[in-house]
Coordinates of C-alpha atoms in Angstrom, one line a residue:
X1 CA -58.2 51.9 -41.2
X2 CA -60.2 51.8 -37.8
X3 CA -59.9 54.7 -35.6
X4 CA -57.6 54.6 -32.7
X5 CA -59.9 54.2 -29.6
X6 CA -57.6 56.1 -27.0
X7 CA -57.9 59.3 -29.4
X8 CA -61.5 59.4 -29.2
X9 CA -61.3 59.5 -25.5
X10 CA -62.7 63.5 -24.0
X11 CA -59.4 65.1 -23.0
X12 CA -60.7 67.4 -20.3
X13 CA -60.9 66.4 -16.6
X14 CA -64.1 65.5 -15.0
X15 CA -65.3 68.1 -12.9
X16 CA -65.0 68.3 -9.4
X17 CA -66.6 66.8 -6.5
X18 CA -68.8 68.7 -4.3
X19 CA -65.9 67.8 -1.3
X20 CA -63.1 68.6 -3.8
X21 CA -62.6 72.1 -3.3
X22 CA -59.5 73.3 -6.4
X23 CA -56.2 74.0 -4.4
X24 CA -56.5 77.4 -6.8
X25 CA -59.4 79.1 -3.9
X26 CA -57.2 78.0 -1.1
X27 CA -54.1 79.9 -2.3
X28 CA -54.9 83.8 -2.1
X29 CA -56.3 83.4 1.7
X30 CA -53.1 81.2 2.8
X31 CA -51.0 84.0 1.3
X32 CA -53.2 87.2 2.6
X33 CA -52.2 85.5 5.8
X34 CA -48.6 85.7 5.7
X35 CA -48.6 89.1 4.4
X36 CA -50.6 90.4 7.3
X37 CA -48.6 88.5 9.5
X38 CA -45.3 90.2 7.9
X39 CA -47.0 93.7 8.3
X40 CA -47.7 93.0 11.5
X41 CA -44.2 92.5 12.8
X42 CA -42.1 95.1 10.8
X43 CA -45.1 97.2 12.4
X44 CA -43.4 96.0 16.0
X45 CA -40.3 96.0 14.6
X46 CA -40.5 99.6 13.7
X47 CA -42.1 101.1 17.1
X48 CA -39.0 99.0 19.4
X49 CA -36.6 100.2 17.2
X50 CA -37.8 104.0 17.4
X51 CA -38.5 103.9 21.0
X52 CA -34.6 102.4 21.8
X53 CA -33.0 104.6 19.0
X54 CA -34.5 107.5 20.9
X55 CA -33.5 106.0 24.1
X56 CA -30.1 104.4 23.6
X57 CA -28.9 105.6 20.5
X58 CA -28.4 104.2 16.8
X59 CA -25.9 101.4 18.8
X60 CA -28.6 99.4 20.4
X61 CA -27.9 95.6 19.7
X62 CA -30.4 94.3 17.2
X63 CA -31.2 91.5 19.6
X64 CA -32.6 94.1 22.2
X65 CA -34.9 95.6 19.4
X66 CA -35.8 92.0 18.4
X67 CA -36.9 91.6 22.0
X68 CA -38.7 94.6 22.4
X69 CA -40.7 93.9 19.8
X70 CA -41.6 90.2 20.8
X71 CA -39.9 88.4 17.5
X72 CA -37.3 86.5 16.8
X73 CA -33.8 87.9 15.3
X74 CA -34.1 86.2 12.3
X75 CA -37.3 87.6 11.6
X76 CA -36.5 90.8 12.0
X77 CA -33.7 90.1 9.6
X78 CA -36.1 89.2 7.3
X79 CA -37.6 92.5 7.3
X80 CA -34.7 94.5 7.0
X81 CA -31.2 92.7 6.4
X82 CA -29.1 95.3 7.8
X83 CA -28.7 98.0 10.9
X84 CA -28.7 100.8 7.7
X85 CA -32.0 99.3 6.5
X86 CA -34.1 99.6 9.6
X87 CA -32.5 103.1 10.7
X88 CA -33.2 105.0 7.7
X89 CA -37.0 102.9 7.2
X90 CA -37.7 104.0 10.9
X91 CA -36.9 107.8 10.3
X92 CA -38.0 108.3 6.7
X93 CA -40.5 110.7 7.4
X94 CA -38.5 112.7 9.2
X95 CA -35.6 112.6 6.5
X96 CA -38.6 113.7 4.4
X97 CA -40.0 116.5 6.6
X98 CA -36.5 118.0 6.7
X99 CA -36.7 118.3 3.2
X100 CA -40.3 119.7 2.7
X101 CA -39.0 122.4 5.2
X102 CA -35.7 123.4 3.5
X103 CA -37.5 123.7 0.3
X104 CA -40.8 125.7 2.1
X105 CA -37.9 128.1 3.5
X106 CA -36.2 128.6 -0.3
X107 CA -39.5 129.7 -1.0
X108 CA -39.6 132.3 1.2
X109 CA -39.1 135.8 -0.2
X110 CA -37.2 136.4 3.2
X111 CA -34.0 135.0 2.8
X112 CA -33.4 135.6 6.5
X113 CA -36.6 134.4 8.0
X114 CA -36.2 131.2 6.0
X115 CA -33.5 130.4 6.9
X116 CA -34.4 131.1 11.2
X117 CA -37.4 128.5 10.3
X118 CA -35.1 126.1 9.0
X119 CA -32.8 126.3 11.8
X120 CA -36.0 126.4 14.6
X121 CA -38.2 123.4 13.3
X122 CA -35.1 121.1 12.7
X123 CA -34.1 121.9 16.7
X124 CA -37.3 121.2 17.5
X125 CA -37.9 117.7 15.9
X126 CA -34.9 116.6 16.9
X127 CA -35.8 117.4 20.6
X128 CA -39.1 115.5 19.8
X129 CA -37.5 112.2 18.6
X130 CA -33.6 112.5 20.2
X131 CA -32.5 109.4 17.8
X132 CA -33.2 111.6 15.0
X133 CA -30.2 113.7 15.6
X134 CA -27.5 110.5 15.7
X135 CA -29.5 109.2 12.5
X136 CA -29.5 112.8 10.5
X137 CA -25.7 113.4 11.0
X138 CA -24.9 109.8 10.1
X139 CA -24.2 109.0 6.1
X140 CA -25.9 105.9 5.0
X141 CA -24.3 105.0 1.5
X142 CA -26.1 102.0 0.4
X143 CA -29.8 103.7 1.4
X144 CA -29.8 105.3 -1.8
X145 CA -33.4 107.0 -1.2
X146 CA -32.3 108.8 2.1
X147 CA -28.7 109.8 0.5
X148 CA -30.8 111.5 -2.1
X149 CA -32.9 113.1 0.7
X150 CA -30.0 113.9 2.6
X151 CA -27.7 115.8 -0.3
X152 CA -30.5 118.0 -1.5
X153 CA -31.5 118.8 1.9
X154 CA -27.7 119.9 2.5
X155 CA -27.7 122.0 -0.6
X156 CA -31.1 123.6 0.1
X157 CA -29.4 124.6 3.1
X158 CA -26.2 125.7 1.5
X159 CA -28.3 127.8 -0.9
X160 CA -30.7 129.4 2.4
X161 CA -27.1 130.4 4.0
X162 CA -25.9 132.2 0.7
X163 CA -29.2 134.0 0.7
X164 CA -29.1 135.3 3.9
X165 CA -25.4 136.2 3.8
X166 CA -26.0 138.1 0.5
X167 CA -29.0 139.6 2.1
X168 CA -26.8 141.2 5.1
X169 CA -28.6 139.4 7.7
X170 CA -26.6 136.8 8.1
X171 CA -22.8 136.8 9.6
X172 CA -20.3 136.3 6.5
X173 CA -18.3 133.3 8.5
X174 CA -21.8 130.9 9.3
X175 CA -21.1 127.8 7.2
X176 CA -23.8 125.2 6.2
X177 CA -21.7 122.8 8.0
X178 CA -22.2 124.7 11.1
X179 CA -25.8 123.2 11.3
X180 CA -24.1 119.7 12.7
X181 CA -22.6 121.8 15.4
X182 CA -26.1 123.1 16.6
X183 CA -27.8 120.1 16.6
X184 CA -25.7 118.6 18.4
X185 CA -25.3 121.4 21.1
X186 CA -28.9 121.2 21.3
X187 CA -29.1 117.8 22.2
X188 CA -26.9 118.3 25.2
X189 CA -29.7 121.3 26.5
X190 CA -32.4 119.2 25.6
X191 CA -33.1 117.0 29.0
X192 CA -35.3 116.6 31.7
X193 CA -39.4 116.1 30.7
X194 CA -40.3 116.5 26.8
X195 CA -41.3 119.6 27.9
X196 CA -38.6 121.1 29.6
X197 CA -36.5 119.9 26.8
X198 CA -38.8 121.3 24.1
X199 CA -38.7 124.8 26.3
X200 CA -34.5 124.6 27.4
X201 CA -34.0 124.1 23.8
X202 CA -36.4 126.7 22.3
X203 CA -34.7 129.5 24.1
X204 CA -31.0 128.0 23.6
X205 CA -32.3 128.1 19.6
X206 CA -33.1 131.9 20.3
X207 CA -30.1 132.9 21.4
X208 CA -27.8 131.0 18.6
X209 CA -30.0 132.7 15.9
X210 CA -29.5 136.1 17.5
X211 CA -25.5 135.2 17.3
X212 CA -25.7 134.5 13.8
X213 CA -27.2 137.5 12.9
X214 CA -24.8 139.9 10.8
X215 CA -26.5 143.4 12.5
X216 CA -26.4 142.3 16.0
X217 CA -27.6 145.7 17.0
X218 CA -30.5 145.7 15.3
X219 CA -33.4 145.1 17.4
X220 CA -34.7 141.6 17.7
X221 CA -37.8 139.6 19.0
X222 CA -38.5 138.6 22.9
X223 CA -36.6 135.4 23.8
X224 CA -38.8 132.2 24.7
X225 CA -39.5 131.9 28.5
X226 CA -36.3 131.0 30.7
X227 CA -37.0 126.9 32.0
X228 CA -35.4 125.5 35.2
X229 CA -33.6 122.6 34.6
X230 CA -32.6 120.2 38.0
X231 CA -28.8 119.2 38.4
X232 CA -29.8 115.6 38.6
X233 CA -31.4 115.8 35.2
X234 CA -28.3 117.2 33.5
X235 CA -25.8 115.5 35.2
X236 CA -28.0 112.0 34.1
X237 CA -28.7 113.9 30.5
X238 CA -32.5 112.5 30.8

């Protein structure tokens, strides 16, 4: 029986042409493109959203951040489908500096000095970056990473309060939740130029921890220079 023809037949392509370039090399540039193009806007994304956060609050529309960062809303959407999403992305470091320091302070073999820090570096970044504050005391239940953050942060603090208290330092009736109450007292001090906030709230910081000590007539440290803070500055809270 004769052998089919058709089967004999090569069954590879032909190669190229020298002006056939495979659409296989133009892939990876085309999509390097769009993913430098997408890092490029949830970079602008990010740095509007910090700068009206601090400005405005956690409230600001998400059109106003759209505009101040030159997109459209629907990109932005793409980058982060919901208000949640974008808050807890723009402040993760901070979420995971709070941390670092509450578990810096545990290590401390002075239950009462950790505890201080704790309560002085969390003032001050929060007077460095004023949306922080709204953001820290806020729960965020579907950002399972910064819930995770947030609950060991508040038992590291628990456990830094216990210490002190056992130590005698402390005042028996300071309660962890107390630290929401501070921050947000500290806020209000905070105005006028970053460094008049930085110094109003330094020395506002100075005299709560001297409050909360249990021994208030043992001696304590110098407090931070006074500041001069104009009326128009704290009637405007700027």
């Amino acid at each position: 029986m004769p052998a089919d023809s058709s089967r004999m037949r090569p069954t590879t392509a032909p190669a190229p042409t020298a002006d056939r370039t495979p659409t296989t090399d133009l892939a990876p540039p085309a999509r390097a493109g769009l993913r430098a193009d997408a890092l490029h806007n949830r970079r602008l994304i990010m740095e509007a959203a910090r700068e009206l956060f601090a400005a405005r609050g956690l409230d600001v529309p998400i059109a106003a951040i759209a505009r101040r960062a030159g997109v459209g809303v629907a990109t932005l959407y793409r980058r982060f489908p919901t208000r949640d999403s974008l808050v807890t992305e723009v402040f993760a470091d901070q979420f995971t500096a709070c941390t670092a320091l509450v578990d810096d302070a545990l290590a401390d073999p002075d239950p009462w000095r950790g505890f201080r820090t704790v309560v002085e570096k969390v003032c001050a970044m929060h007077v460095e970056d004023r949306g922080f504050t709204a953001a820290f005391l806020t729960a965020f239940p579907d950002a399972n990473d910064h819930e995770h953050e947030r609950v060991r942060a508040e038992q590291g603090f628990a456990r830094l309060v216990r210490r002190a208290q056992d130590a005698g330092r402390l005042r028996a009736d300071f309660d962890p939740a107390d630290l929401a109450l501070i921050l947000m007292a500290n806020c209000g001090v905070a105005v006028g130029s970053a460094d008049a906030a930085a110094a109003a709230s330094r020395r506002f910081v100075a005299y709560l921890i001297d409050s909360f000590r249990a021994d208030r007539t043992a001696p304590h440290g110098p407090l931070p220079e006074p500041v001069v803070l104009k009326l128009d500055h704290i009637r405007s809270g700027r």
